[in-house]
PDB file of C-alpha atoms and ligand atoms in Angstrom:
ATOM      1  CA  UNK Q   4    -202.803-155.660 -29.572  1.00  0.00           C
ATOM      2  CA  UNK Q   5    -204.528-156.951 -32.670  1.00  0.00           C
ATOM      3  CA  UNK Q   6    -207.662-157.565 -30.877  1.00  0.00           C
ATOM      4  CA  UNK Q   7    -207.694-154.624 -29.330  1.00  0.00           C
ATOM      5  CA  UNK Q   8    -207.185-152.390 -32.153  1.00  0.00           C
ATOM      6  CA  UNK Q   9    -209.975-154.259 -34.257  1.00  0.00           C
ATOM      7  CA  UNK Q  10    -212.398-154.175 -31.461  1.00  0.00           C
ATOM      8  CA  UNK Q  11    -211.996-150.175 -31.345  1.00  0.00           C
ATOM      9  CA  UNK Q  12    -212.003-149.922 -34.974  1.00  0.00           C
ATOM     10  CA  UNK Q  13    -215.581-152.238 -34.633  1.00  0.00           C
ATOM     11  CA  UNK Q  14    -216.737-149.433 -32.089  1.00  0.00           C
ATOM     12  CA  UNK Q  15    -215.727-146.514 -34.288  1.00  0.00           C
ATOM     13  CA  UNK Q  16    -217.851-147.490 -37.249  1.00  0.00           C
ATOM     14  CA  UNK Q  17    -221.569-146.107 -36.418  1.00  0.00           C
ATOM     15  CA  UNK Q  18    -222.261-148.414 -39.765  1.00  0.00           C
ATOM     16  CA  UNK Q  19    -221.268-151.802 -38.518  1.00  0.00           C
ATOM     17  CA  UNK Q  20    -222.468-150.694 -34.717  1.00  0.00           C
ATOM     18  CA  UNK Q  21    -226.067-149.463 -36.211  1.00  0.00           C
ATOM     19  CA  UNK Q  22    -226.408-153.086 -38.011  1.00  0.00           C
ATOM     20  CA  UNK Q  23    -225.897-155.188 -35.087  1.00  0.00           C
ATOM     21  CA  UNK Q  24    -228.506-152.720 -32.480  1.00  0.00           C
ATOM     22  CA  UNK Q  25    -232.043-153.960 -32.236  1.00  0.00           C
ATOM     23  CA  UNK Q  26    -233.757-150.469 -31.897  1.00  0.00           C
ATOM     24  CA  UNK Q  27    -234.688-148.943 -35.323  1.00  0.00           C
ATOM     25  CA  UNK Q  28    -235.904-145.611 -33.976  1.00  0.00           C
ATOM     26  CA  UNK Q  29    -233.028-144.835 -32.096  1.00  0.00           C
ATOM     27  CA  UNK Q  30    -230.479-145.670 -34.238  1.00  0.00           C
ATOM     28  CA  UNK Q  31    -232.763-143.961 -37.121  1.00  0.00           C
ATOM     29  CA  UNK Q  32    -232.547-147.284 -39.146  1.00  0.00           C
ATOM     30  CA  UNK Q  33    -235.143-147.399 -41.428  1.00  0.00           C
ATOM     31  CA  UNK Q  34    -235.075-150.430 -43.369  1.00  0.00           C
ATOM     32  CA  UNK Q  35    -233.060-153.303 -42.981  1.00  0.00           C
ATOM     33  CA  UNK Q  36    -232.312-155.897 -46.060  1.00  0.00           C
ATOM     34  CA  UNK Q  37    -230.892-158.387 -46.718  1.00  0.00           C
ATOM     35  CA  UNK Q  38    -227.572-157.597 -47.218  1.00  0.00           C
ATOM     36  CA  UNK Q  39    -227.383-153.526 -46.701  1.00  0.00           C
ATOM     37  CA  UNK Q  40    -229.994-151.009 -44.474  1.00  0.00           C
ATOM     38  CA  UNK Q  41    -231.364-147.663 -45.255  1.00  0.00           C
ATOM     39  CA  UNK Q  42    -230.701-145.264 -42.225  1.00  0.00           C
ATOM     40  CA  UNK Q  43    -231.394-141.461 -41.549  1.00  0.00           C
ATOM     41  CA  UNK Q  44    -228.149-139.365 -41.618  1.00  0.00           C
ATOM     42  CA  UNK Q  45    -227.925-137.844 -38.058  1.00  0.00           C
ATOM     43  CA  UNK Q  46    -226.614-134.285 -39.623  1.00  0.00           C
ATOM     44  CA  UNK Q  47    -228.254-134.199 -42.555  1.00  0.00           C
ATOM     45  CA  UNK Q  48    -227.695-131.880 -45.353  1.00  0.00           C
ATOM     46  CA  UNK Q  49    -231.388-131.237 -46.376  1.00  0.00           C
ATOM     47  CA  UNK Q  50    -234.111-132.797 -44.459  1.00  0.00           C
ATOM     48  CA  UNK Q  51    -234.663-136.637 -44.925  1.00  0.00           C
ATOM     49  CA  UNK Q  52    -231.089-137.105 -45.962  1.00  0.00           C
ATOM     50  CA  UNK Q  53    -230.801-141.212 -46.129  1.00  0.00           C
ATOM     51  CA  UNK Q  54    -227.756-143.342 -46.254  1.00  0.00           C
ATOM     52  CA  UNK Q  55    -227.688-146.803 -47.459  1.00  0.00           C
ATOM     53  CA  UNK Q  56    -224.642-149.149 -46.051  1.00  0.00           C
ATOM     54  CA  UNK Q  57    -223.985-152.562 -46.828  1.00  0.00           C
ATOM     55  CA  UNK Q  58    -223.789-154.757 -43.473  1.00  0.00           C
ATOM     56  CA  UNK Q  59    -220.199-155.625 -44.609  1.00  0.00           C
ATOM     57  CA  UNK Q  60    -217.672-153.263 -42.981  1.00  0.00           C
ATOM     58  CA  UNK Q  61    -215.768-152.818 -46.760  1.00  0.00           C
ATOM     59  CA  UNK Q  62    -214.291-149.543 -48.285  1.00  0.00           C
ATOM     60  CA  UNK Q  63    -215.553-149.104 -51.719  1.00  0.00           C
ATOM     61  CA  UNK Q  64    -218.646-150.395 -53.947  1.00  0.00           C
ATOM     62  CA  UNK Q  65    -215.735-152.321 -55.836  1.00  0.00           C
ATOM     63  CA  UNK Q  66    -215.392-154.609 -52.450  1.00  0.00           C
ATOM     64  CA  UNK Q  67    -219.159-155.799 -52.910  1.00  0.00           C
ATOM     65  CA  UNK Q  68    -220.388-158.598 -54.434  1.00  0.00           C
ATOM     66  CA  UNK Q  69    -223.058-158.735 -57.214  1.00  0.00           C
ATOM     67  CA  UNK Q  70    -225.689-159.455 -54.402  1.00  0.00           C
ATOM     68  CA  UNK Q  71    -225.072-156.858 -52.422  1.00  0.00           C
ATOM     69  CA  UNK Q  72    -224.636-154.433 -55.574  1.00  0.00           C
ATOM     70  CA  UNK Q  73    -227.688-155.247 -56.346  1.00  0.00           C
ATOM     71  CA  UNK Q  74    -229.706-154.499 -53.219  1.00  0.00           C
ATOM     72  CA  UNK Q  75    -227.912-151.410 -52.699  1.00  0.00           C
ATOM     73  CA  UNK Q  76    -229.308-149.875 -55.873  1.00  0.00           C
ATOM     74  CA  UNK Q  77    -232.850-151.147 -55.169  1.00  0.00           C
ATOM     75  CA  UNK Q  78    -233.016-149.736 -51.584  1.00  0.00           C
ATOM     76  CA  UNK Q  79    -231.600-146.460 -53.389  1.00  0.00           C
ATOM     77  CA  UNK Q  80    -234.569-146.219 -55.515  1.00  0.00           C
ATOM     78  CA  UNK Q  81    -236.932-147.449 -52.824  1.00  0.00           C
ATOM     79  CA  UNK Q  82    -235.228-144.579 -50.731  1.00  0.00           C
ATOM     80  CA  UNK Q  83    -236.521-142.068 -53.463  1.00  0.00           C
ATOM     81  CA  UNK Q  84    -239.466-143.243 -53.629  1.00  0.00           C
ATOM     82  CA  UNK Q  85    -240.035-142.664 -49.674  1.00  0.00           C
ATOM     83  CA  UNK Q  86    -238.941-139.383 -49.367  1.00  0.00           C
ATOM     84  CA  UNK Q  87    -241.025-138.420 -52.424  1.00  0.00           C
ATOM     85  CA  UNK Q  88    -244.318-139.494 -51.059  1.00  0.00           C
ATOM     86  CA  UNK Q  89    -243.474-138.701 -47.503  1.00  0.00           C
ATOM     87  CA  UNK Q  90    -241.585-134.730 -47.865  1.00  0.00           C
ATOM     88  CA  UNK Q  91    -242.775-134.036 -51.667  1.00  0.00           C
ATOM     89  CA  UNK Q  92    -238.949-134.085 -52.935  1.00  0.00           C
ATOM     90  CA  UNK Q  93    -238.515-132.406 -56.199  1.00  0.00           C
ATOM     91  CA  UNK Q  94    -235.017-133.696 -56.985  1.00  0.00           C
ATOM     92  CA  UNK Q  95    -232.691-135.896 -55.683  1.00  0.00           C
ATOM     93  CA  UNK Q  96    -228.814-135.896 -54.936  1.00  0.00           C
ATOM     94  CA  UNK Q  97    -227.649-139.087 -55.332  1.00  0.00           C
ATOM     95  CA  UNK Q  98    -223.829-140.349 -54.442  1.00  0.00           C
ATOM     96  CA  UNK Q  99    -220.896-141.795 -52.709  1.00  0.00           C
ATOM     97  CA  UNK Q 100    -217.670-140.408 -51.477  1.00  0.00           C
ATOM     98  CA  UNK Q 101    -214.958-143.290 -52.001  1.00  0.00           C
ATOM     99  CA  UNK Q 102    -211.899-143.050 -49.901  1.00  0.00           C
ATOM    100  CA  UNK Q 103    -210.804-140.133 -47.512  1.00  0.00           C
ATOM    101  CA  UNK Q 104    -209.381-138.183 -50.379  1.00  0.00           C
ATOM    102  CA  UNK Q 105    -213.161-137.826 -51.716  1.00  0.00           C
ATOM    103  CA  UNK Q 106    -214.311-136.278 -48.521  1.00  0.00           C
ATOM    104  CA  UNK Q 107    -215.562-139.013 -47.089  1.00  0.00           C
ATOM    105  CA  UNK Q 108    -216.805-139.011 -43.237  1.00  0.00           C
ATOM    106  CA  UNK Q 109    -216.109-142.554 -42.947  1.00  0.00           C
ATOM    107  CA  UNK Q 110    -214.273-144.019 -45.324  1.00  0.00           C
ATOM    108  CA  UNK Q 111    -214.091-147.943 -44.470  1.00  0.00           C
ATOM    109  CA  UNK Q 112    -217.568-148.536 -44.635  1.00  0.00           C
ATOM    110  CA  UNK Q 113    -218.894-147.494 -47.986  1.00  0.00           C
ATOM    111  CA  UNK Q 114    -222.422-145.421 -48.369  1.00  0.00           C
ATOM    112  CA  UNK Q 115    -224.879-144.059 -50.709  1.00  0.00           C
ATOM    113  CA  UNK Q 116    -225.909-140.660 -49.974  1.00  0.00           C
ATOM    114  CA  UNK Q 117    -229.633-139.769 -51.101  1.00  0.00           C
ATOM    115  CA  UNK Q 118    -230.321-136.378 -50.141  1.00  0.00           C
ATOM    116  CA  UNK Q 119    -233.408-134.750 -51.110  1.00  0.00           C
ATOM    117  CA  UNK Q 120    -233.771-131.285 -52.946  1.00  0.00           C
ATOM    118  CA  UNK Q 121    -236.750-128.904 -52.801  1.00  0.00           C
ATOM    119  CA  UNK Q 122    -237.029-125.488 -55.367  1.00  0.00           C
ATOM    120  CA  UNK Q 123    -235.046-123.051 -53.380  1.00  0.00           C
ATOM    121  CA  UNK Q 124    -233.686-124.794 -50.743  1.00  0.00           C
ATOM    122  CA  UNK Q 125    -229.951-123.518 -50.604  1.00  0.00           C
ATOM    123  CA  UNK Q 126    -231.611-120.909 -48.377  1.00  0.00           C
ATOM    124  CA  UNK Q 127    -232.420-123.883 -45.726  1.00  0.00           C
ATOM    125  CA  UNK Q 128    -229.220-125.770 -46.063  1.00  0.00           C
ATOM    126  CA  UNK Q 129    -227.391-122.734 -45.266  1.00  0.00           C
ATOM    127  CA  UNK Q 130    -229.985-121.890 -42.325  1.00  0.00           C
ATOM    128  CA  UNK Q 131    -228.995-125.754 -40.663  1.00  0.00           C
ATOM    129  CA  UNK Q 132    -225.346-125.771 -41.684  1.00  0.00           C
ATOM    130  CA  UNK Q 133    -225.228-122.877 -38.690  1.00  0.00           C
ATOM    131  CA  UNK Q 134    -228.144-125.220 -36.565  1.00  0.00           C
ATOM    132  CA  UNK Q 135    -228.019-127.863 -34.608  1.00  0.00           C
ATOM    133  CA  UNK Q 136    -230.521-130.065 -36.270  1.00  0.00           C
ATOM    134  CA  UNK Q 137    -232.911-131.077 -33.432  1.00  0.00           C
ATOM    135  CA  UNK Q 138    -233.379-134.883 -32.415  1.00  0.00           C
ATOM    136  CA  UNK Q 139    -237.032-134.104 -32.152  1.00  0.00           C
ATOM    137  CA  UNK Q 140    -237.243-132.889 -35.571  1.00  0.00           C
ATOM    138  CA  UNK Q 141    -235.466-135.585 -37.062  1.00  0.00           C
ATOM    139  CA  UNK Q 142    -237.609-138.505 -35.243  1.00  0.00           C
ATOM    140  CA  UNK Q 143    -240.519-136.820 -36.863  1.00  0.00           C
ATOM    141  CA  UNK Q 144    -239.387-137.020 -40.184  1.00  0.00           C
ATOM    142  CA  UNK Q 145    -237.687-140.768 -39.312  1.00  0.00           C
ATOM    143  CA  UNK Q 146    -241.851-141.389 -38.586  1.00  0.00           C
ATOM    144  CA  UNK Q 147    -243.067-139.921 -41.621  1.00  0.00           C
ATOM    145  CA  UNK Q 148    -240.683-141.450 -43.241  1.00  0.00           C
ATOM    146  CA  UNK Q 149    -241.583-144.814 -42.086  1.00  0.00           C
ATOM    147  CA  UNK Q 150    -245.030-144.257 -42.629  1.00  0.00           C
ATOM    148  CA  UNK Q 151    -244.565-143.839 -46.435  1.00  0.00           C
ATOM    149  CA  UNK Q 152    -242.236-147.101 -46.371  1.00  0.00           C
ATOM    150  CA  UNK Q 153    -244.800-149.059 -45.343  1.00  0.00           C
ATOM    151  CA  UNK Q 154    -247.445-147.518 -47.581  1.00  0.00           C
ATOM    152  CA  UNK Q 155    -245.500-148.125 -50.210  1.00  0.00           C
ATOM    153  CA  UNK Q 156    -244.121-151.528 -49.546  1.00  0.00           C
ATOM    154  CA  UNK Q 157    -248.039-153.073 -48.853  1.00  0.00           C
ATOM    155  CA  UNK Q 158    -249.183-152.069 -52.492  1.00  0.00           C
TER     156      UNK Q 158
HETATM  157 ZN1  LIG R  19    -218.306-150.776 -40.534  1.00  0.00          ZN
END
C-alpha cells in the first residue's frame, strides 16, 4: 500500500517526472544544473513564463540545503537574463507560492516562478487566460529561448 501510494505520488509530480526524462524539448526543460532545472511553464501567464525546481521532490525553499539555495537563485538570474535577450522583457515577476494555502499548483515540489512583463501587457494575459496557449507557439519561444541560453552561456 505504501509503495503503491508513493509510486503514484512519484507519477503525479510533473517536477520529479520532468527531471528523470531525457528529452529537453518535449518536456520544455531548458537547462538542467546541478542540483535544480529551469523549465518552460506549459500554461504560462505571459509568454516565456520559466519555472525553476530543485531535483529534490521537497515542499518549501526552507527544505533545501545551502547548495541547492544557491543554484536556485543563480539559474533565477540566468533565467532573466534569457528571456531579456531572447523576448526584450521589460520587467520581471519573480516568486514562489509555498504551501496549498498560497495558491500553489503543486505544492510538494517547491518552484520559482519568473514570468516576464512587457509595457501593457494585461491586455495579452487577459487575451490567453480565455486561449488555449498553442504547443506550437510555445516550442518556438522554448527555441528562442534556448538560443539566447547558449549565446549567453559561451561569452
Ligand atoms: Zn517532485
Amino acid at each position: 500500500m505504501a509503495y503503491i501510494k508513493s509510486a503514484r505520488e512519484e507519477e503525479e509530480c510533473i517536477f520529479c517526472t520532468k527531471a528523470q526524462r531525457e528529452n529537453d524539448e518535449d518536456e520544455l526543460v531548458l537547462k538542467r544544473g546541478k542540483h535544480a532545472m529551469v523549465l518552460m511553464n506549459a500554461y504560462p501567464y505571459n509568454n516565456g513564463h520559466l519555472m525553476i525546481s530543485p531535483y529534490r521532490h521537497v515542499a518549501s525553499l526552507e527544505d533545501l540545503n545551502r547548495d541547492e539555495q544557491l543554484e536556485i537563485i543563480a539559474l533565477v538570474v540566468l533565467s532573466m537574463s534569457v528571456i531579456r535577450r531572447a523576448l526584450n522583457a521589460e520587467g520581471f515577476n519573480v516568486g514562489a507560492n509555498i504551501g496549498s494555502v498560497s495558491g500553489a499548483g503543486i505544492a510538494e515540489h517547491v518552484h520559482m516562478h519568473i514570468v516576464p512583463r512587457w509595457k501593457g501587457d494585461t491586455s495579452f494575459m487577459t487575451v490567453i487566460a480565455d486561449t488555449k496557449v498553442m504547443p506550437e507557439s510555445l516550442v518556438e519561444t522554448y527555441r528562442k529561448l534556448r538560443t539566447a541560453l547558449h549565446e549567453l552561456e559561451s561569452h
